[in-house]
């Protein structure tokens, strides 16, 4: 595509702190909590150490007393004062020791303070979510398992290396979802890493158990049998290993009797398990676009241009920097439309309100969360802040569309792996009650990319082969409806998973009503 005047506007991406999945706000909290927790554990250890020191002193004292008493046992027991003191020693004094130094008070106190200390810690669901996000990234961006395990994403080392146990846990999450493709990959990786571990983080048989089973489920019987033999070498008496061994042997024997050749049975396949939609051409194009590949040739690419626009006095000093990305349907980017302070203020306002995003279409008006849209979002209305109102004003001037029927500004934060699979922004005929009639359908979408994304997070149009890279403070605009008010199915688009960093966008959906003069409709269905 032709970049004439706009090359200068491309900004350098600052380092963005990587955040997990959808629970990014909570993750930040847990990082702070980690430090507090360390302090509390230390103070607990100090108290316990004092207690143990005291007990040690008492033990020493008992020992020396016993030794001297034994030296002259008769004299000690014959003297009424020492007899009294001895009895006291074993009654009240001993009780004092018990009450004072043999109590779990410190531990109880510490445990009682835990709920407050660990508030906002990630939950088991967050672990699953983070694991699923990592597996999704591995698929979409075709990341080799061993590189991911080394903490290397696209040649850059981002994180510590994974242990065999870490790989095993990841494989186990895949296993619990019936995803034997990833189970095989990660259990194999766990075995490889385990070989080199000097202090083993996990036992080999438990990995072999999962690996053999997923290998069998992926149709590799001979290999599953081999792995089960390896497992039996480690644990010869394991009942399930024995019965699996017999079962796989039987399957192989029967297959051979039915004319299968050794070579056919001896291959190791690991097909990716995809549902019907994910086997579609559209999904393949979407993933390819996410990786930055070209999926279709645009014959008009050489005509795409950039220009300054000053169609309103507002834009005299700060002209719109328009870059056309596609002619029909029309898709444009406006660079530098947002200011730094707008980004900051909007993030500040939205931060505390972020919660897991739903999708807009349901019969009963609910907003269910799904794994094809993973992000956190918040709505900001013009009445929330003068800045938001002014911001809407700017959108009005940029788009030439009226905003009283538009939705509030939706601020969305996608953490690592956060994505939104291909979808339409407009409501289709069968979703007729999605929007109130005074609004009408979503005529146009304006997406503000508030921040740069280190890697990933492209907006992809699989039908057009268009990919829009998130660039801080720019926005993308397109019309969702044809002039006939029919939905434009070519505008199907997706938010690619965030590979590293986090992605902040603000969506403004502009509706039909009120646009009768600015974008008159047409009776021709093809327009
Ligand atoms: C330990 O806890 C018990 C009950 O809460 C209390 O009666 C006792 O005084 C405490 N002991 C110390 C040494 O703090
Ligand atoms: C294990 O150690 C060997 C020898 O040091 C090395 O060549 C190999 O790459 C290591 N494997 C892994 C997975 O780290
Ligand atoms: C299974 O083990 C046999 C004998 O050790 C070996 O020849 C064969 O290649 C192995 N097959 C697989 C799939 O690992
Ligand atoms: C808004 O109108 C001006 C002038 O009429 C035009 O130059 C500009 O391209 C329009 N903007 C959009 C987004 O259609």
PDB file of N, CA, C and O in Angstrom, residues 328-384:
ATOM      1  N   UNK A 328     -14.033   0.194  -1.032  1.00  0.00           N
ATOM      2  CA  UNK A 328     -15.410  -0.288  -1.013  1.00  0.00           C
ATOM      3  C   UNK A 328     -15.449  -1.700  -0.428  1.00  0.00           C
ATOM      4  O   UNK A 328     -15.041  -2.636  -1.124  1.00  0.00           O
ATOM      5  N   UNK A 329     -15.820  -1.875   0.784  1.00  0.00           N
ATOM      6  CA  UNK A 329     -16.319  -0.879   1.742  1.00  0.00           C
ATOM      7  C   UNK A 329     -15.200   0.076   2.184  1.00  0.00           C
ATOM      8  O   UNK A 329     -14.053  -0.334   2.293  1.00  0.00           O
ATOM      9  N   UNK A 330     -15.630   1.303   2.460  1.00  0.00           N
ATOM     10  CA  UNK A 330     -14.684   2.352   2.820  1.00  0.00           C
ATOM     11  C   UNK A 330     -14.164   2.127   4.239  1.00  0.00           C
ATOM     12  O   UNK A 330     -14.941   1.969   5.186  1.00  0.00           O
ATOM     13  N   UNK A 331     -12.836   2.041   4.369  1.00  0.00           N
ATOM     14  CA  UNK A 331     -12.210   1.903   5.697  1.00  0.00           C
ATOM     15  C   UNK A 331     -11.080   2.918   5.757  1.00  0.00           C
ATOM     16  O   UNK A 331     -10.260   2.977   4.843  1.00  0.00           O
ATOM     17  N   UNK A 332     -11.073   3.723   6.790  1.00  0.00           N
ATOM     18  CA  UNK A 332     -10.024   4.740   6.904  1.00  0.00           C
ATOM     19  C   UNK A 332      -9.424   4.728   8.301  1.00  0.00           C
ATOM     20  O   UNK A 332     -10.054   4.294   9.261  1.00  0.00           O
ATOM     21  N   UNK A 333      -8.179   5.211   8.354  1.00  0.00           N
ATOM     22  CA  UNK A 333      -7.498   5.402   9.643  1.00  0.00           C
ATOM     23  C   UNK A 333      -7.279   6.902   9.805  1.00  0.00           C
ATOM     24  O   UNK A 333      -6.910   7.573   8.833  1.00  0.00           O
ATOM     25  N   UNK A 334      -7.520   7.414  10.973  1.00  0.00           N
ATOM     26  CA  UNK A 334      -7.151   8.801  11.284  1.00  0.00           C
ATOM     27  C   UNK A 334      -6.044   8.753  12.326  1.00  0.00           C
ATOM     28  O   UNK A 334      -6.249   8.272  13.435  1.00  0.00           O
ATOM     29  N   UNK A 335      -4.881   9.225  11.911  1.00  0.00           N
ATOM     30  CA  UNK A 335      -3.728   9.167  12.814  1.00  0.00           C
ATOM     31  C   UNK A 335      -3.765  10.327  13.797  1.00  0.00           C
ATOM     32  O   UNK A 335      -4.239  11.414  13.460  1.00  0.00           O
ATOM     33  N   UNK A 336      -3.250  10.065  14.985  1.00  0.00           N
ATOM     34  CA  UNK A 336      -3.087  11.143  15.985  1.00  0.00           C
ATOM     35  C   UNK A 336      -4.382  11.856  16.318  1.00  0.00           C
ATOM     36  O   UNK A 336      -4.350  13.039  16.645  1.00  0.00           O
ATOM     37  N   UNK A 337      -5.496  11.191  16.239  1.00  0.00           N
ATOM     38  CA  UNK A 337      -6.748  11.895  16.521  1.00  0.00           C
ATOM     39  C   UNK A 337      -6.933  12.100  18.024  1.00  0.00           C
ATOM     40  O   UNK A 337      -7.581  13.037  18.461  1.00  0.00           O
ATOM     41  N   UNK A 338      -6.374  11.215  18.799  1.00  0.00           N
ATOM     42  CA  UNK A 338      -6.494  11.347  20.258  1.00  0.00           C
ATOM     43  C   UNK A 338      -5.273  12.060  20.800  1.00  0.00           C
ATOM     44  O   UNK A 338      -4.180  11.951  20.239  1.00  0.00           O
ATOM     45  N   UNK A 339      -5.441  12.718  21.939  1.00  0.00           N
ATOM     46  CA  UNK A 339      -4.276  13.304  22.599  1.00  0.00           C
ATOM     47  C   UNK A 339      -3.849  12.381  23.737  1.00  0.00           C
ATOM     48  O   UNK A 339      -4.627  11.562  24.214  1.00  0.00           O
ATOM     49  N   UNK A 340      -2.582  12.550  24.147  1.00  0.00           N
ATOM     50  CA  UNK A 340      -2.044  11.806  25.296  1.00  0.00           C
ATOM     51  C   UNK A 340      -2.983  11.929  26.499  1.00  0.00           C
ATOM     52  O   UNK A 340      -3.272  10.952  27.169  1.00  0.00           O
ATOM     53  N   UNK A 341      -3.437  13.172  26.763  1.00  0.00           N
ATOM     54  CA  UNK A 341      -4.213  13.365  27.991  1.00  0.00           C
ATOM     55  C   UNK A 341      -5.595  12.716  27.880  1.00  0.00           C
ATOM     56  O   UNK A 341      -6.138  12.253  28.874  1.00  0.00           O
ATOM     57  N   UNK A 342      -6.142  12.651  26.663  1.00  0.00           N
ATOM     58  CA  UNK A 342      -7.413  11.934  26.497  1.00  0.00           C
ATOM     59  C   UNK A 342      -7.230  10.449  26.815  1.00  0.00           C
ATOM     60  O   UNK A 342      -8.042   9.847  27.520  1.00  0.00           O
ATOM     61  N   UNK A 343      -6.136   9.888  26.300  1.00  0.00           N
ATOM     62  CA  UNK A 343      -5.868   8.466  26.561  1.00  0.00           C
ATOM     63  C   UNK A 343      -5.768   8.223  28.061  1.00  0.00           C
ATOM     64  O   UNK A 343      -6.406   7.335  28.619  1.00  0.00           O
ATOM     65  N   UNK A 344      -4.967   9.058  28.723  1.00  0.00           N
ATOM     66  CA  UNK A 344      -4.737   8.896  30.171  1.00  0.00           C
ATOM     67  C   UNK A 344      -6.032   8.972  30.950  1.00  0.00           C
ATOM     68  O   UNK A 344      -6.349   8.131  31.784  1.00  0.00           O
ATOM     69  N   UNK A 345      -6.820  10.036  30.644  1.00  0.00           N
ATOM     70  CA  UNK A 345      -8.052  10.272  31.401  1.00  0.00           C
ATOM     71  C   UNK A 345      -9.053   9.139  31.174  1.00  0.00           C
ATOM     72  O   UNK A 345      -9.708   8.674  32.102  1.00  0.00           O
ATOM     73  N   UNK A 346      -9.154   8.689  29.939  1.00  0.00           N
ATOM     74  CA  UNK A 346     -10.117   7.626  29.631  1.00  0.00           C
ATOM     75  C   UNK A 346      -9.702   6.330  30.325  1.00  0.00           C
ATOM     76  O   UNK A 346     -10.532   5.631  30.902  1.00  0.00           O
ATOM     77  N   UNK A 347      -8.402   6.046  30.331  1.00  0.00           N
ATOM     78  CA  UNK A 347      -7.934   4.845  31.045  1.00  0.00           C
ATOM     79  C   UNK A 347      -8.220   4.953  32.539  1.00  0.00           C
ATOM     80  O   UNK A 347      -8.685   3.999  33.157  1.00  0.00           O
ATOM     81  N   UNK A 348      -7.973   6.135  33.088  1.00  0.00           N
ATOM     82  CA  UNK A 348      -8.215   6.368  34.511  1.00  0.00           C
ATOM     83  C   UNK A 348      -9.673   6.141  34.872  1.00  0.00           C
ATOM     84  O   UNK A 348     -10.003   5.511  35.866  1.00  0.00           O
ATOM     85  N   UNK A 349     -10.547   6.688  34.020  1.00  0.00           N
ATOM     86  CA  UNK A 349     -11.982   6.590  34.320  1.00  0.00           C
ATOM     87  C   UNK A 349     -12.483   5.164  34.133  1.00  0.00           C
ATOM     88  O   UNK A 349     -13.318   4.686  34.895  1.00  0.00           O
ATOM     89  N   UNK A 350     -11.971   4.495  33.105  1.00  0.00           N
ATOM     90  CA  UNK A 350     -12.490   3.160  32.796  1.00  0.00           C
ATOM     91  C   UNK A 350     -11.913   2.110  33.741  1.00  0.00           C
ATOM     92  O   UNK A 350     -12.611   1.158  34.102  1.00  0.00           O
ATOM     93  N   UNK A 351     -10.660   2.297  34.172  1.00  0.00           N
ATOM     94  CA  UNK A 351      -9.956   1.288  34.974  1.00  0.00           C
ATOM     95  C   UNK A 351     -10.798   0.627  36.050  1.00  0.00           C
ATOM     96  O   UNK A 351     -10.998  -0.594  36.027  1.00  0.00           O
ATOM     97  N   UNK A 352     -11.341   1.420  36.984  1.00  0.00           N
ATOM     98  CA  UNK A 352     -12.092   0.799  38.086  1.00  0.00           C
ATOM     99  C   UNK A 352     -13.384   0.122  37.630  1.00  0.00           C
ATOM    100  O   UNK A 352     -13.955  -0.656  38.370  1.00  0.00           O
ATOM    101  N   UNK A 353     -13.850   0.446  36.427  1.00  0.00           N
ATOM    102  CA  UNK A 353     -15.139  -0.109  35.996  1.00  0.00           C
ATOM    103  C   UNK A 353     -14.997  -1.329  35.100  1.00  0.00           C
ATOM    104  O   UNK A 353     -15.992  -1.903  34.663  1.00  0.00           O
ATOM    105  N   UNK A 354     -13.749  -1.688  34.777  1.00  0.00           N
ATOM    106  CA  UNK A 354     -13.567  -2.784  33.824  1.00  0.00           C
ATOM    107  C   UNK A 354     -14.127  -4.090  34.358  1.00  0.00           C
ATOM    108  O   UNK A 354     -13.890  -4.470  35.492  1.00  0.00           O
ATOM    109  N   UNK A 355     -14.865  -4.795  33.542  1.00  0.00           N
ATOM    110  CA  UNK A 355     -15.266  -6.151  33.881  1.00  0.00           C
ATOM    111  C   UNK A 355     -15.320  -6.961  32.601  1.00  0.00           C
ATOM    112  O   UNK A 355     -15.335  -6.414  31.501  1.00  0.00           O
ATOM    113  N   UNK A 356     -15.358  -8.276  32.740  1.00  0.00           N
ATOM    114  CA  UNK A 356     -15.305  -9.180  31.594  1.00  0.00           C
ATOM    115  C   UNK A 356     -16.361  -8.825  30.555  1.00  0.00           C
ATOM    116  O   UNK A 356     -17.534  -8.674  30.881  1.00  0.00           O
ATOM    117  N   UNK A 357     -15.938  -8.681  29.300  1.00  0.00           N
ATOM    118  CA  UNK A 357     -16.857  -8.270  28.240  1.00  0.00           C
ATOM    119  C   UNK A 357     -17.779  -9.390  27.810  1.00  0.00           C
ATOM    120  O   UNK A 357     -17.395 -10.545  27.768  1.00  0.00           O
ATOM    121  N   UNK A 358     -18.987  -9.008  27.460  1.00  0.00           N
ATOM    122  CA  UNK A 358     -19.892  -9.965  26.845  1.00  0.00           C
ATOM    123  C   UNK A 358     -19.972  -9.667  25.361  1.00  0.00           C
ATOM    124  O   UNK A 358     -19.202  -8.878  24.829  1.00  0.00           O
ATOM    125  N   UNK A 359     -20.885 -10.331  24.670  1.00  0.00           N
ATOM    126  CA  UNK A 359     -21.132  -9.992  23.277  1.00  0.00           C
ATOM    127  C   UNK A 359     -22.555  -9.466  23.213  1.00  0.00           C
ATOM    128  O   UNK A 359     -23.360  -9.757  24.076  1.00  0.00           O
ATOM    129  N   UNK A 360     -22.843  -8.677  22.173  1.00  0.00           N
ATOM    130  CA  UNK A 360     -24.082  -7.925  22.275  1.00  0.00           C
ATOM    131  C   UNK A 360     -25.347  -8.694  21.935  1.00  0.00           C
ATOM    132  O   UNK A 360     -26.423  -8.350  22.377  1.00  0.00           O
ATOM    133  N   UNK A 361     -25.246  -9.777  21.198  1.00  0.00           N
ATOM    134  CA  UNK A 361     -26.453 -10.398  20.666  1.00  0.00           C
ATOM    135  C   UNK A 361     -27.010 -11.508  21.537  1.00  0.00           C
ATOM    136  O   UNK A 361     -26.406 -12.566  21.641  1.00  0.00           O
ATOM    137  N   UNK A 362     -28.144 -11.296  22.153  1.00  0.00           N
ATOM    138  CA  UNK A 362     -28.871 -12.421  22.745  1.00  0.00           C
ATOM    139  C   UNK A 362     -30.357 -12.137  22.683  1.00  0.00           C
ATOM    140  O   UNK A 362     -30.780 -10.998  22.595  1.00  0.00           O
ATOM    141  N   UNK A 363     -31.119 -13.195  22.759  1.00  0.00           N
ATOM    142  CA  UNK A 363     -32.573 -13.072  22.700  1.00  0.00           C
ATOM    143  C   UNK A 363     -33.078 -12.356  23.953  1.00  0.00           C
ATOM    144  O   UNK A 363     -33.882 -11.467  23.897  1.00  0.00           O
ATOM    145  N   UNK A 364     -32.541 -12.801  25.121  1.00  0.00           N
ATOM    146  CA  UNK A 364     -33.090 -12.295  26.385  1.00  0.00           C
ATOM    147  C   UNK A 364     -32.291 -11.120  26.935  1.00  0.00           C
ATOM    148  O   UNK A 364     -32.303 -10.860  28.132  1.00  0.00           O
ATOM    149  N   UNK A 365     -31.569 -10.420  26.016  1.00  0.00           N
ATOM    150  CA  UNK A 365     -30.910  -9.194  26.422  1.00  0.00           C
ATOM    151  C   UNK A 365     -29.787  -9.379  27.420  1.00  0.00           C
ATOM    152  O   UNK A 365     -29.400  -8.449  28.104  1.00  0.00           O
ATOM    153  N   UNK A 366     -29.286 -10.600  27.547  1.00  0.00           N
ATOM    154  CA  UNK A 366     -28.153 -10.811  28.452  1.00  0.00           C
ATOM    155  C   UNK A 366     -26.863 -10.586  27.665  1.00  0.00           C
ATOM    156  O   UNK A 366     -26.844 -10.547  26.450  1.00  0.00           O
ATOM    157  N   UNK A 367     -25.774 -10.431  28.409  1.00  0.00           N
ATOM    158  CA  UNK A 367     -24.482 -10.222  27.765  1.00  0.00           C
ATOM    159  C   UNK A 367     -23.541 -11.314  28.245  1.00  0.00           C
ATOM    160  O   UNK A 367     -22.766 -11.127  29.153  1.00  0.00           O
ATOM    161  N   UNK A 368     -23.658 -12.493  27.649  1.00  0.00           N
ATOM    162  CA  UNK A 368     -22.893 -13.632  28.174  1.00  0.00           C
ATOM    163  C   UNK A 368     -21.410 -13.490  27.852  1.00  0.00           C
ATOM    164  O   UNK A 368     -21.047 -12.906  26.840  1.00  0.00           O
ATOM    165  N   UNK A 369     -20.555 -14.001  28.735  1.00  0.00           N
ATOM    166  CA  UNK A 369     -19.135 -14.029  28.397  1.00  0.00           C
ATOM    167  C   UNK A 369     -18.863 -15.317  27.626  1.00  0.00           C
ATOM    168  O   UNK A 369     -19.542 -16.310  27.800  1.00  0.00           O
ATOM    169  N   UNK A 370     -17.894 -15.248  26.738  1.00  0.00           N
ATOM    170  CA  UNK A 370     -17.627 -16.388  25.867  1.00  0.00           C
ATOM    171  C   UNK A 370     -16.136 -16.482  25.690  1.00  0.00           C
ATOM    172  O   UNK A 370     -15.430 -15.521  25.966  1.00  0.00           O
ATOM    173  N   UNK A 371     -15.662 -17.617  25.207  1.00  0.00           N
ATOM    174  CA  UNK A 371     -14.216 -17.667  24.995  1.00  0.00           C
ATOM    175  C   UNK A 371     -13.817 -17.184  23.611  1.00  0.00           C
ATOM    176  O   UNK A 371     -12.662 -17.236  23.264  1.00  0.00           O
ATOM    177  N   UNK A 372     -14.823 -16.739  22.815  1.00  0.00           N
ATOM    178  CA  UNK A 372     -14.386 -16.121  21.565  1.00  0.00           C
ATOM    179  C   UNK A 372     -14.266 -14.617  21.701  1.00  0.00           C
ATOM    180  O   UNK A 372     -13.834 -13.927  20.825  1.00  0.00           O
ATOM    181  N   UNK A 373     -14.678 -14.072  22.883  1.00  0.00           N
ATOM    182  CA  UNK A 373     -14.348 -12.689  23.164  1.00  0.00           C
ATOM    183  C   UNK A 373     -13.784 -12.616  24.571  1.00  0.00           C
ATOM    184  O   UNK A 373     -14.512 -12.808  25.551  1.00  0.00           O
ATOM    185  N   UNK A 374     -12.498 -12.390  24.698  1.00  0.00           N
ATOM    186  CA  UNK A 374     -11.908 -12.317  26.023  1.00  0.00           C
ATOM    187  C   UNK A 374     -11.262 -10.960  26.198  1.00  0.00           C
ATOM    188  O   UNK A 374     -10.278 -10.643  25.554  1.00  0.00           O
ATOM    189  N   UNK A 375     -11.861 -10.158  27.044  1.00  0.00           N
ATOM    190  CA  UNK A 375     -11.364  -8.818  27.299  1.00  0.00           C
ATOM    191  C   UNK A 375     -12.139  -8.285  28.486  1.00  0.00           C
ATOM    192  O   UNK A 375     -13.061  -8.919  28.969  1.00  0.00           O
ATOM    193  N   UNK A 376     -11.747  -7.090  28.934  1.00  0.00           N
ATOM    194  CA  UNK A 376     -12.509  -6.435  29.976  1.00  0.00           C
ATOM    195  C   UNK A 376     -12.964  -5.108  29.406  1.00  0.00           C
ATOM    196  O   UNK A 376     -12.238  -4.467  28.656  1.00  0.00           O
ATOM    197  N   UNK A 377     -14.188  -4.707  29.753  1.00  0.00           N
ATOM    198  CA  UNK A 377     -14.662  -3.462  29.175  1.00  0.00           C
ATOM    199  C   UNK A 377     -15.456  -2.631  30.167  1.00  0.00           C
ATOM    200  O   UNK A 377     -15.866  -3.121  31.219  1.00  0.00           O
ATOM    201  N   UNK A 378     -15.636  -1.362  29.819  1.00  0.00           N
ATOM    202  CA  UNK A 378     -16.388  -0.425  30.650  1.00  0.00           C
ATOM    203  C   UNK A 378     -17.021   0.594  29.719  1.00  0.00           C
ATOM    204  O   UNK A 378     -16.503   0.858  28.633  1.00  0.00           O
ATOM    205  N   UNK A 379     -18.151   1.139  30.122  1.00  0.00           N
ATOM    206  CA  UNK A 379     -18.839   2.144  29.298  1.00  0.00           C
ATOM    207  C   UNK A 379     -18.677   3.514  29.922  1.00  0.00           C
ATOM    208  O   UNK A 379     -18.870   3.679  31.128  1.00  0.00           O
ATOM    209  N   UNK A 380     -18.354   4.515  29.108  1.00  0.00           N
ATOM    210  CA  UNK A 380     -18.268   5.885  29.600  1.00  0.00           C
ATOM    211  C   UNK A 380     -19.280   6.733  28.836  1.00  0.00           C
ATOM    212  O   UNK A 380     -19.316   6.705  27.609  1.00  0.00           O
ATOM    213  N   UNK A 381     -20.097   7.478  29.581  1.00  0.00           N
ATOM    214  CA  UNK A 381     -21.116   8.285  28.899  1.00  0.00           C
ATOM    215  C   UNK A 381     -20.680   9.751  28.863  1.00  0.00           C
ATOM    216  O   UNK A 381     -19.827  10.179  29.642  1.00  0.00           O
ATOM    217  N   UNK A 382     -21.284  10.499  27.952  1.00  0.00           N
ATOM    218  CA  UNK A 382     -20.967  11.923  27.823  1.00  0.00           C
ATOM    219  C   UNK A 382     -21.177  12.657  29.142  1.00  0.00           C
ATOM    220  O   UNK A 382     -20.528  13.654  29.415  1.00  0.00           O
ATOM    221  N   UNK A 383     -22.114  12.154  29.954  1.00  0.00           N
ATOM    222  CA  UNK A 383     -22.397  12.827  31.217  1.00  0.00           C
ATOM    223  C   UNK A 383     -21.390  12.510  32.307  1.00  0.00           C
ATOM    224  O   UNK A 383     -21.393  13.125  33.355  1.00  0.00           O
ATOM    225  N   UNK A 384     -20.533  11.516  32.067  1.00  0.00           N
ATOM    226  CA  UNK A 384     -19.550  11.139  33.082  1.00  0.00           C
ATOM    227  C   UNK A 384     -18.477  12.202  33.265  1.00  0.00           C
ATOM    228  O   UNK A 384     -17.948  12.362  34.355  1.00  0.00           O
TER     229      UNK A 384
END
